[in-house]
mmCIF file of the C-alpha atoms, coordinates in Angstrom:
data_MODEL
# 
_entry.id   MODEL 
# 
loop_
_atom_site.group_PDB 
_atom_site.id 
_atom_site.type_symbol 
_atom_site.label_atom_id 
_atom_site.label_alt_id 
_atom_site.label_comp_id 
_atom_site.label_asym_id 
_atom_site.label_entity_id 
_atom_site.label_seq_id 
_atom_site.pdbx_PDB_ins_code 
_atom_site.Cartn_x 
_atom_site.Cartn_y 
_atom_site.Cartn_z 
_atom_site.occupancy 
_atom_site.B_iso_or_equiv 
_atom_site.pdbx_formal_charge 
_atom_site.auth_seq_id 
_atom_site.auth_comp_id 
_atom_site.auth_asym_id 
_atom_site.auth_atom_id 
_atom_site.pdbx_PDB_model_num 
ATOM 1   C CA . MET A 1 1   ? -13.324 3.751   -6.685  1.00 0.00 ? 1   MET A CA 1 
ATOM 2   C CA . ASP A 1 2   ? -11.609 1.781   -9.459  1.00 0.00 ? 2   ASP A CA 1 
ATOM 3   C CA . SER A 1 3   ? -14.498 2.307   -11.863 1.00 0.00 ? 3   SER A CA 1 
ATOM 4   C CA . PRO A 1 4   ? -13.582 4.102   -15.065 1.00 0.00 ? 4   PRO A CA 1 
ATOM 5   C CA . GLY A 1 5   ? -15.077 7.548   -15.481 1.00 0.00 ? 5   GLY A CA 1 
ATOM 6   C CA . ILE A 1 6   ? -15.314 8.431   -11.793 1.00 0.00 ? 6   ILE A CA 1 
ATOM 7   C CA . ASP A 1 7   ? -15.157 12.178  -11.210 1.00 0.00 ? 7   ASP A CA 1 
ATOM 8   C CA . ARG A 1 8   ? -11.527 13.117  -10.455 1.00 0.00 ? 8   ARG A CA 1 
ATOM 9   C CA . ASP A 1 9   ? -12.463 15.484  -7.603  1.00 0.00 ? 9   ASP A CA 1 
ATOM 10  C CA . GLU A 1 10  ? -14.594 12.773  -5.977  1.00 0.00 ? 10  GLU A CA 1 
ATOM 11  C CA . LEU A 1 11  ? -11.743 10.299  -6.349  1.00 0.00 ? 11  LEU A CA 1 
ATOM 12  C CA . VAL A 1 12  ? -9.294  12.702  -4.689  1.00 0.00 ? 12  VAL A CA 1 
ATOM 13  C CA . GLU A 1 13  ? -11.756 13.270  -1.842  1.00 0.00 ? 13  GLU A CA 1 
ATOM 14  C CA . CYS A 1 14  ? -12.219 9.511   -1.413  1.00 0.00 ? 14  CYS A CA 1 
ATOM 15  C CA . LEU A 1 15  ? -8.455  8.887   -1.323  1.00 0.00 ? 15  LEU A CA 1 
ATOM 16  C CA . GLU A 1 16  ? -8.003  11.687  1.232   1.00 0.00 ? 16  GLU A CA 1 
ATOM 17  C CA . ASP A 1 17  ? -10.772 10.167  3.392   1.00 0.00 ? 17  ASP A CA 1 
ATOM 18  C CA . LEU A 1 18  ? -9.099  6.760   3.229   1.00 0.00 ? 18  LEU A CA 1 
ATOM 19  C CA . ALA A 1 19  ? -5.737  8.262   4.211   1.00 0.00 ? 19  ALA A CA 1 
ATOM 20  C CA . ARG A 1 20  ? -7.352  10.041  7.161   1.00 0.00 ? 20  ARG A CA 1 
ATOM 21  C CA . GLY A 1 21  ? -9.047  6.803   8.210   1.00 0.00 ? 21  GLY A CA 1 
ATOM 22  C CA . ASN A 1 22  ? -5.771  4.858   7.938   1.00 0.00 ? 22  ASN A CA 1 
ATOM 23  C CA . ARG A 1 23  ? -4.059  7.407   10.165  1.00 0.00 ? 23  ARG A CA 1 
ATOM 24  C CA . LEU A 1 24  ? -6.848  7.758   12.749  1.00 0.00 ? 24  LEU A CA 1 
ATOM 25  C CA . SER A 1 25  ? -7.601  4.028   12.980  1.00 0.00 ? 25  SER A CA 1 
ATOM 26  C CA . GLY A 1 26  ? -3.968  3.179   13.673  1.00 0.00 ? 26  GLY A CA 1 
ATOM 27  C CA . GLY A 1 27  ? -3.597  1.183   10.453  1.00 0.00 ? 27  GLY A CA 1 
ATOM 28  C CA . LEU A 1 28  ? -0.505  3.104   9.392   1.00 0.00 ? 28  LEU A CA 1 
ATOM 29  C CA . LEU A 1 29  ? 1.080   2.640   12.799  1.00 0.00 ? 29  LEU A CA 1 
ATOM 30  C CA . LEU A 1 30  ? 0.395   -1.118  12.823  1.00 0.00 ? 30  LEU A CA 1 
ATOM 31  C CA . THR A 1 31  ? 2.025   -1.544  9.437   1.00 0.00 ? 31  THR A CA 1 
ATOM 32  C CA . LEU A 1 32  ? 5.097   0.467   10.443  1.00 0.00 ? 32  LEU A CA 1 
ATOM 33  C CA . LEU A 1 33  ? 5.451   -1.435  13.724  1.00 0.00 ? 33  LEU A CA 1 
ATOM 34  C CA . SER A 1 34  ? 5.335   -4.708  11.798  1.00 0.00 ? 34  SER A CA 1 
ATOM 35  C CA . LEU A 1 35  ? 7.948   -3.481  9.332   1.00 0.00 ? 35  LEU A CA 1 
ATOM 36  C CA . SER A 1 36  ? 10.142  -2.413  12.264  1.00 0.00 ? 36  SER A CA 1 
ATOM 37  C CA . ARG A 1 37  ? 10.029  -5.927  13.711  1.00 0.00 ? 37  ARG A CA 1 
ATOM 38  C CA . LEU A 1 38  ? 10.782  -7.520  10.348  1.00 0.00 ? 38  LEU A CA 1 
ATOM 39  C CA . ALA A 1 39  ? 13.615  -5.079  9.578   1.00 0.00 ? 39  ALA A CA 1 
ATOM 40  C CA . THR A 1 40  ? 15.484  -5.859  12.793  1.00 0.00 ? 40  THR A CA 1 
ATOM 41  C CA . GLY A 1 41  ? 19.062  -6.513  11.806  1.00 0.00 ? 41  GLY A CA 1 
ATOM 42  C CA . THR A 1 42  ? 19.107  -4.047  8.934   1.00 0.00 ? 42  THR A CA 1 
ATOM 43  C CA . PRO A 1 43  ? 22.079  -1.788  9.671   1.00 0.00 ? 43  PRO A CA 1 
ATOM 44  C CA . PRO A 1 44  ? 21.674  2.007   9.677   1.00 0.00 ? 44  PRO A CA 1 
ATOM 45  C CA . GLY A 1 45  ? 22.444  3.230   6.189   1.00 0.00 ? 45  GLY A CA 1 
ATOM 46  C CA . GLY A 1 46  ? 21.327  -0.098  4.767   1.00 0.00 ? 46  GLY A CA 1 
ATOM 47  C CA . GLU A 1 47  ? 18.978  -0.221  1.831   1.00 0.00 ? 47  GLU A CA 1 
ATOM 48  C CA . ILE A 1 48  ? 15.481  -1.540  2.386   1.00 0.00 ? 48  ILE A CA 1 
ATOM 49  C CA . SER A 1 49  ? 13.164  -2.396  -0.508  1.00 0.00 ? 49  SER A CA 1 
ATOM 50  C CA . ILE A 1 50  ? 9.392   -2.582  -0.068  1.00 0.00 ? 50  ILE A CA 1 
ATOM 51  C CA . LEU A 1 51  ? 6.639   -3.435  -2.526  1.00 0.00 ? 51  LEU A CA 1 
ATOM 52  C CA . ASP A 1 52  ? 3.274   -1.913  -1.585  1.00 0.00 ? 52  ASP A CA 1 
ATOM 53  C CA . VAL A 1 53  ? 0.481   -3.661  -3.483  1.00 0.00 ? 53  VAL A CA 1 
ATOM 54  C CA . ALA A 1 54  ? -2.896  -1.975  -4.154  1.00 0.00 ? 54  ALA A CA 1 
ATOM 55  C CA . THR A 1 55  ? -1.442  1.263   -2.823  1.00 0.00 ? 55  THR A CA 1 
ATOM 56  C CA . GLY A 1 56  ? -4.471  3.441   -3.487  1.00 0.00 ? 56  GLY A CA 1 
ATOM 57  C CA . GLY A 1 57  ? -3.707  7.009   -2.455  1.00 0.00 ? 57  GLY A CA 1 
ATOM 58  C CA . GLY A 1 58  ? -0.140  6.160   -1.500  1.00 0.00 ? 58  GLY A CA 1 
ATOM 59  C CA . ASP A 1 59  ? -0.352  7.180   2.153   1.00 0.00 ? 59  ASP A CA 1 
ATOM 60  C CA . PHE A 1 60  ? 1.301   3.927   3.260   1.00 0.00 ? 60  PHE A CA 1 
ATOM 61  C CA . PRO A 1 61  ? 4.378   4.305   0.992   1.00 0.00 ? 61  PRO A CA 1 
ATOM 62  C CA . ARG A 1 62  ? 4.796   7.948   2.055   1.00 0.00 ? 62  ARG A CA 1 
ATOM 63  C CA . ALA A 1 63  ? 4.674   6.847   5.705   1.00 0.00 ? 63  ALA A CA 1 
ATOM 64  C CA . MET A 1 64  ? 7.184   4.086   4.915   1.00 0.00 ? 64  MET A CA 1 
ATOM 65  C CA . VAL A 1 65  ? 9.632   6.634   3.496   1.00 0.00 ? 65  VAL A CA 1 
ATOM 66  C CA . ARG A 1 66  ? 9.360   8.720   6.692   1.00 0.00 ? 66  ARG A CA 1 
ATOM 67  C CA . TRP A 1 67  ? 9.724   5.569   8.837   1.00 0.00 ? 67  TRP A CA 1 
ATOM 68  C CA . ALA A 1 68  ? 12.789  4.345   6.914   1.00 0.00 ? 68  ALA A CA 1 
ATOM 69  C CA . SER A 1 69  ? 14.432  7.768   7.164   1.00 0.00 ? 69  SER A CA 1 
ATOM 70  C CA . ARG A 1 70  ? 13.862  7.890   10.945  1.00 0.00 ? 70  ARG A CA 1 
ATOM 71  C CA . LYS A 1 71  ? 15.404  4.423   11.269  1.00 0.00 ? 71  LYS A CA 1 
ATOM 72  C CA . GLY A 1 72  ? 18.392  5.446   9.158   1.00 0.00 ? 72  GLY A CA 1 
ATOM 73  C CA . TYR A 1 73  ? 17.532  3.135   6.247   1.00 0.00 ? 73  TYR A CA 1 
ATOM 74  C CA . VAL A 1 74  ? 17.743  4.030   2.584   1.00 0.00 ? 74  VAL A CA 1 
ATOM 75  C CA . PRO A 1 75  ? 14.227  3.339   1.274   1.00 0.00 ? 75  PRO A CA 1 
ATOM 76  C CA . GLY A 1 76  ? 13.401  1.926   -2.117  1.00 0.00 ? 76  GLY A CA 1 
ATOM 77  C CA . ILE A 1 77  ? 9.629   1.657   -2.247  1.00 0.00 ? 77  ILE A CA 1 
ATOM 78  C CA . THR A 1 78  ? 7.584   0.478   -5.200  1.00 0.00 ? 78  THR A CA 1 
ATOM 79  C CA . ALA A 1 79  ? 3.920   1.465   -4.949  1.00 0.00 ? 79  ALA A CA 1 
ATOM 80  C CA . THR A 1 80  ? 1.597   -0.448  -7.268  1.00 0.00 ? 80  THR A CA 1 
ATOM 81  C CA . ASP A 1 81  ? -2.052  -0.272  -8.151  1.00 0.00 ? 81  ASP A CA 1 
ATOM 82  C CA . VAL A 1 82  ? -4.147  -1.587  -11.001 1.00 0.00 ? 82  VAL A CA 1 
ATOM 83  C CA . SER A 1 83  ? -5.437  1.944   -11.679 1.00 0.00 ? 83  SER A CA 1 
ATOM 84  C CA . THR A 1 84  ? -3.069  4.289   -13.489 1.00 0.00 ? 84  THR A CA 1 
ATOM 85  C CA . GLU A 1 85  ? -5.363  7.218   -12.631 1.00 0.00 ? 85  GLU A CA 1 
ATOM 86  C CA . ILE A 1 86  ? -5.102  6.471   -8.909  1.00 0.00 ? 86  ILE A CA 1 
ATOM 87  C CA . LEU A 1 87  ? -1.325  6.130   -9.209  1.00 0.00 ? 87  LEU A CA 1 
ATOM 88  C CA . GLU A 1 88  ? -1.146  9.501   -10.948 1.00 0.00 ? 88  GLU A CA 1 
ATOM 89  C CA . LEU A 1 89  ? -3.030  11.078  -8.060  1.00 0.00 ? 89  LEU A CA 1 
ATOM 90  C CA . SER A 1 90  ? -0.914  9.198   -5.535  1.00 0.00 ? 90  SER A CA 1 
ATOM 91  C CA . ALA A 1 91  ? 2.319   10.326  -7.144  1.00 0.00 ? 91  ALA A CA 1 
ATOM 92  C CA . GLY A 1 92  ? 1.052   13.864  -7.576  1.00 0.00 ? 92  GLY A CA 1 
ATOM 93  C CA . MET A 1 93  ? 2.399   13.964  -11.110 1.00 0.00 ? 93  MET A CA 1 
ATOM 94  C CA . GLU A 1 94  ? 1.707   12.753  -14.601 1.00 0.00 ? 94  GLU A CA 1 
ATOM 95  C CA . LEU A 1 95  ? 2.877   9.145   -14.481 1.00 0.00 ? 95  LEU A CA 1 
ATOM 96  C CA . GLU A 1 96  ? 5.004   7.509   -17.105 1.00 0.00 ? 96  GLU A CA 1 
ATOM 97  C CA . ALA A 1 97  ? 5.741   3.798   -16.889 1.00 0.00 ? 97  ALA A CA 1 
ATOM 98  C CA . SER A 1 98  ? 8.430   3.081   -14.301 1.00 0.00 ? 98  SER A CA 1 
ATOM 99  C CA . ARG A 1 99  ? 8.997   6.774   -13.493 1.00 0.00 ? 99  ARG A CA 1 
ATOM 100 C CA . PRO A 1 100 ? 10.348  7.358   -9.970  1.00 0.00 ? 100 PRO A CA 1 
ATOM 101 C CA . GLY A 1 101 ? 8.224   9.475   -7.675  1.00 0.00 ? 101 GLY A CA 1 
ATOM 102 C CA . PRO A 1 102 ? 9.046   11.762  -4.791  1.00 0.00 ? 102 PRO A CA 1 
ATOM 103 C CA . GLY A 1 103 ? 10.909  10.581  -1.716  1.00 0.00 ? 103 GLY A CA 1 
ATOM 104 C CA . GLY A 1 104 ? 12.201  7.237   -2.911  1.00 0.00 ? 104 GLY A CA 1 
ATOM 105 C CA . ILE A 1 105 ? 8.805   5.959   -4.111  1.00 0.00 ? 105 ILE A CA 1 
ATOM 106 C CA . HIS A 1 106 ? 8.561   4.303   -7.510  1.00 0.00 ? 106 HIS A CA 1 
ATOM 107 C CA . TYR A 1 107 ? 5.008   4.079   -8.953  1.00 0.00 ? 107 TYR A CA 1 
ATOM 108 C CA . GLU A 1 108 ? 4.005   1.217   -11.236 1.00 0.00 ? 108 GLU A CA 1 
ATOM 109 C CA . THR A 1 109 ? 0.763   -0.188  -12.580 1.00 0.00 ? 109 THR A CA 1 
ATOM 110 C CA . ALA A 1 110 ? 0.429   -3.822  -11.528 1.00 0.00 ? 110 ALA A CA 1 
ATOM 111 C CA . ASP A 1 111 ? -2.180  -6.525  -11.046 1.00 0.00 ? 111 ASP A CA 1 
ATOM 112 C CA . ALA A 1 112 ? -2.005  -7.654  -7.399  1.00 0.00 ? 112 ALA A CA 1 
ATOM 113 C CA . LEU A 1 113 ? -2.921  -11.222 -8.341  1.00 0.00 ? 113 LEU A CA 1 
ATOM 114 C CA . SER A 1 114 ? -0.216  -11.573 -10.976 1.00 0.00 ? 114 SER A CA 1 
ATOM 115 C CA . LEU A 1 115 ? 2.818   -9.533  -9.975  1.00 0.00 ? 115 LEU A CA 1 
ATOM 116 C CA . GLU A 1 116 ? 5.369   -9.303  -12.763 1.00 0.00 ? 116 GLU A CA 1 
ATOM 117 C CA . TYR A 1 117 ? 8.412   -9.228  -10.488 1.00 0.00 ? 117 TYR A CA 1 
ATOM 118 C CA . PRO A 1 118 ? 10.938  -12.035 -10.120 1.00 0.00 ? 118 PRO A CA 1 
ATOM 119 C CA . ASP A 1 119 ? 10.908  -14.142 -6.970  1.00 0.00 ? 119 ASP A CA 1 
ATOM 120 C CA . GLY A 1 120 ? 12.556  -12.376 -4.020  1.00 0.00 ? 120 GLY A CA 1 
ATOM 121 C CA . SER A 1 121 ? 12.676  -8.964  -5.721  1.00 0.00 ? 121 SER A CA 1 
ATOM 122 C CA . PHE A 1 122 ? 11.947  -7.024  -2.504  1.00 0.00 ? 122 PHE A CA 1 
ATOM 123 C CA . ASP A 1 123 ? 12.915  -7.245  1.138   1.00 0.00 ? 123 ASP A CA 1 
ATOM 124 C CA . PHE A 1 124 ? 9.262   -6.851  2.133   1.00 0.00 ? 124 PHE A CA 1 
ATOM 125 C CA . ALA A 1 125 ? 5.858   -6.813  0.472   1.00 0.00 ? 125 ALA A CA 1 
ATOM 126 C CA . THR A 1 126 ? 2.885   -5.034  2.009   1.00 0.00 ? 126 THR A CA 1 
ATOM 127 C CA . CYS A 1 127 ? -0.808  -4.816  1.276   1.00 0.00 ? 127 CYS A CA 1 
ATOM 128 C CA . SER A 1 128 ? -3.211  -2.691  3.273   1.00 0.00 ? 128 SER A CA 1 
ATOM 129 C CA . LEU A 1 129 ? -6.997  -2.746  3.264   1.00 0.00 ? 129 LEU A CA 1 
ATOM 130 C CA . PHE A 1 130 ? -7.384  -4.603  -0.009  1.00 0.00 ? 130 PHE A CA 1 
ATOM 131 C CA . LEU A 1 131 ? -7.572  -8.277  0.919   1.00 0.00 ? 131 LEU A CA 1 
ATOM 132 C CA . HIS A 1 132 ? -11.173 -8.055  2.149   1.00 0.00 ? 132 HIS A CA 1 
ATOM 133 C CA . HIS A 1 133 ? -12.296 -7.047  -1.359  1.00 0.00 ? 133 HIS A CA 1 
ATOM 134 C CA . LEU A 1 134 ? -11.214 -10.411 -2.775  1.00 0.00 ? 134 LEU A CA 1 
ATOM 135 C CA . ALA A 1 135 ? -12.879 -13.788 -3.023  1.00 0.00 ? 135 ALA A CA 1 
ATOM 136 C CA . PRO A 1 136 ? -11.173 -16.353 -0.752  1.00 0.00 ? 136 PRO A CA 1 
ATOM 137 C CA . SER A 1 137 ? -9.362  -18.043 -3.651  1.00 0.00 ? 137 SER A CA 1 
ATOM 138 C CA . ASP A 1 138 ? -8.021  -14.695 -4.894  1.00 0.00 ? 138 ASP A CA 1 
ATOM 139 C CA . ALA A 1 139 ? -6.988  -13.726 -1.359  1.00 0.00 ? 139 ALA A CA 1 
ATOM 140 C CA . VAL A 1 140 ? -4.908  -16.911 -1.181  1.00 0.00 ? 140 VAL A CA 1 
ATOM 141 C CA . LYS A 1 141 ? -3.412  -16.096 -4.588  1.00 0.00 ? 141 LYS A CA 1 
ATOM 142 C CA . LEU A 1 142 ? -2.513  -12.556 -3.440  1.00 0.00 ? 142 LEU A CA 1 
ATOM 143 C CA . LEU A 1 143 ? -0.836  -13.849 -0.282  1.00 0.00 ? 143 LEU A CA 1 
ATOM 144 C CA . GLY A 1 144 ? 1.150   -16.298 -2.404  1.00 0.00 ? 144 GLY A CA 1 
ATOM 145 C CA . GLU A 1 145 ? 2.280   -13.497 -4.714  1.00 0.00 ? 145 GLU A CA 1 
ATOM 146 C CA . LEU A 1 146 ? 3.349   -11.330 -1.756  1.00 0.00 ? 146 LEU A CA 1 
ATOM 147 C CA . GLY A 1 147 ? 5.334   -14.219 -0.312  1.00 0.00 ? 147 GLY A CA 1 
ATOM 148 C CA . ARG A 1 148 ? 6.895   -15.026 -3.670  1.00 0.00 ? 148 ARG A CA 1 
ATOM 149 C CA . VAL A 1 149 ? 8.261   -11.521 -4.371  1.00 0.00 ? 149 VAL A CA 1 
ATOM 150 C CA . SER A 1 150 ? 9.549   -10.840 -0.834  1.00 0.00 ? 150 SER A CA 1 
ATOM 151 C CA . ARG A 1 151 ? 12.818  -12.094 0.638   1.00 0.00 ? 151 ARG A CA 1 
ATOM 152 C CA . ARG A 1 152 ? 12.294  -11.232 4.297   1.00 0.00 ? 152 ARG A CA 1 
ATOM 153 C CA . GLY A 1 153 ? 8.583   -11.026 5.018   1.00 0.00 ? 153 GLY A CA 1 
ATOM 154 C CA . ILE A 1 154 ? 5.145   -9.665  4.266   1.00 0.00 ? 154 ILE A CA 1 
ATOM 155 C CA . VAL A 1 155 ? 2.816   -7.311  6.126   1.00 0.00 ? 155 VAL A CA 1 
ATOM 156 C CA . VAL A 1 156 ? -0.908  -7.501  5.441   1.00 0.00 ? 156 VAL A CA 1 
ATOM 157 C CA . ASN A 1 157 ? -3.073  -4.959  7.210   1.00 0.00 ? 157 ASN A CA 1 
ATOM 158 C CA . ASP A 1 158 ? -6.777  -5.503  6.746   1.00 0.00 ? 158 ASP A CA 1 
ATOM 159 C CA . LEU A 1 159 ? -10.060 -5.305  8.521   1.00 0.00 ? 159 LEU A CA 1 
ATOM 160 C CA . VAL A 1 160 ? -12.155 -7.991  10.105  1.00 0.00 ? 160 VAL A CA 1 
ATOM 161 C CA . ARG A 1 161 ? -15.796 -7.625  9.185   1.00 0.00 ? 161 ARG A CA 1 
ATOM 162 C CA . SER A 1 162 ? -17.994 -7.214  12.257  1.00 0.00 ? 162 SER A CA 1 
ATOM 163 C CA . TRP A 1 163 ? -20.995 -5.211  13.413  1.00 0.00 ? 163 TRP A CA 1 
ATOM 164 C CA . VAL A 1 164 ? -18.760 -3.077  15.626  1.00 0.00 ? 164 VAL A CA 1 
ATOM 165 C CA . GLY A 1 165 ? -16.528 -2.314  12.652  1.00 0.00 ? 165 GLY A CA 1 
ATOM 166 C CA . TYR A 1 166 ? -19.522 -1.604  10.450  1.00 0.00 ? 166 TYR A CA 1 
ATOM 167 C CA . PHE A 1 167 ? -21.076 0.877   12.867  1.00 0.00 ? 167 PHE A CA 1 
ATOM 168 C CA . GLY A 1 168 ? -17.658 2.436   13.549  1.00 0.00 ? 168 GLY A CA 1 
ATOM 169 C CA . THR A 1 169 ? -17.234 3.013   9.825   1.00 0.00 ? 169 THR A CA 1 
ATOM 170 C CA . VAL A 1 170 ? -20.714 4.490   9.533   1.00 0.00 ? 170 VAL A CA 1 
ATOM 171 C CA . ALA A 1 171 ? -19.961 6.842   12.433  1.00 0.00 ? 171 ALA A CA 1 
ATOM 172 C CA . PHE A 1 172 ? -16.556 7.764   10.980  1.00 0.00 ? 172 PHE A CA 1 
ATOM 173 C CA . THR A 1 173 ? -17.887 8.513   7.510   1.00 0.00 ? 173 THR A CA 1 
# 
């Protein structure tokens, strides 16, 4: 999916499939429930900043904006990915560096293993369905980066490899 030269229509279809899978599998809901627990104590009308790392198609940040609005928070969400092309599709617009996107989402190109944000830049940092792609040492590095840039907590939503999960994915796709 991150390979250069992939057909744009195929990439869009892949991102739409992933978003559908995130919704149907309950992955979106689990992330939002975790954010709700972590955000306890944030007053209505209070600002809430979230960094979403390896955002892919951006379905998680869009859901976070809806969640924050329902809770009465003012969302400031930064969605990052290493692929500018994927971010352009996610934002639904031609992306310029540090250009704000729709609904309180800010899109930026970033390397998940070396985030160029100061310590404690965000209330929360999230990463969904990316960790399993990394070698163990890089997974540890990513978790350290998420912890470093967040003030209040991190949410990592990922899969556990198993035969049941494998066959479920085959059936789903």
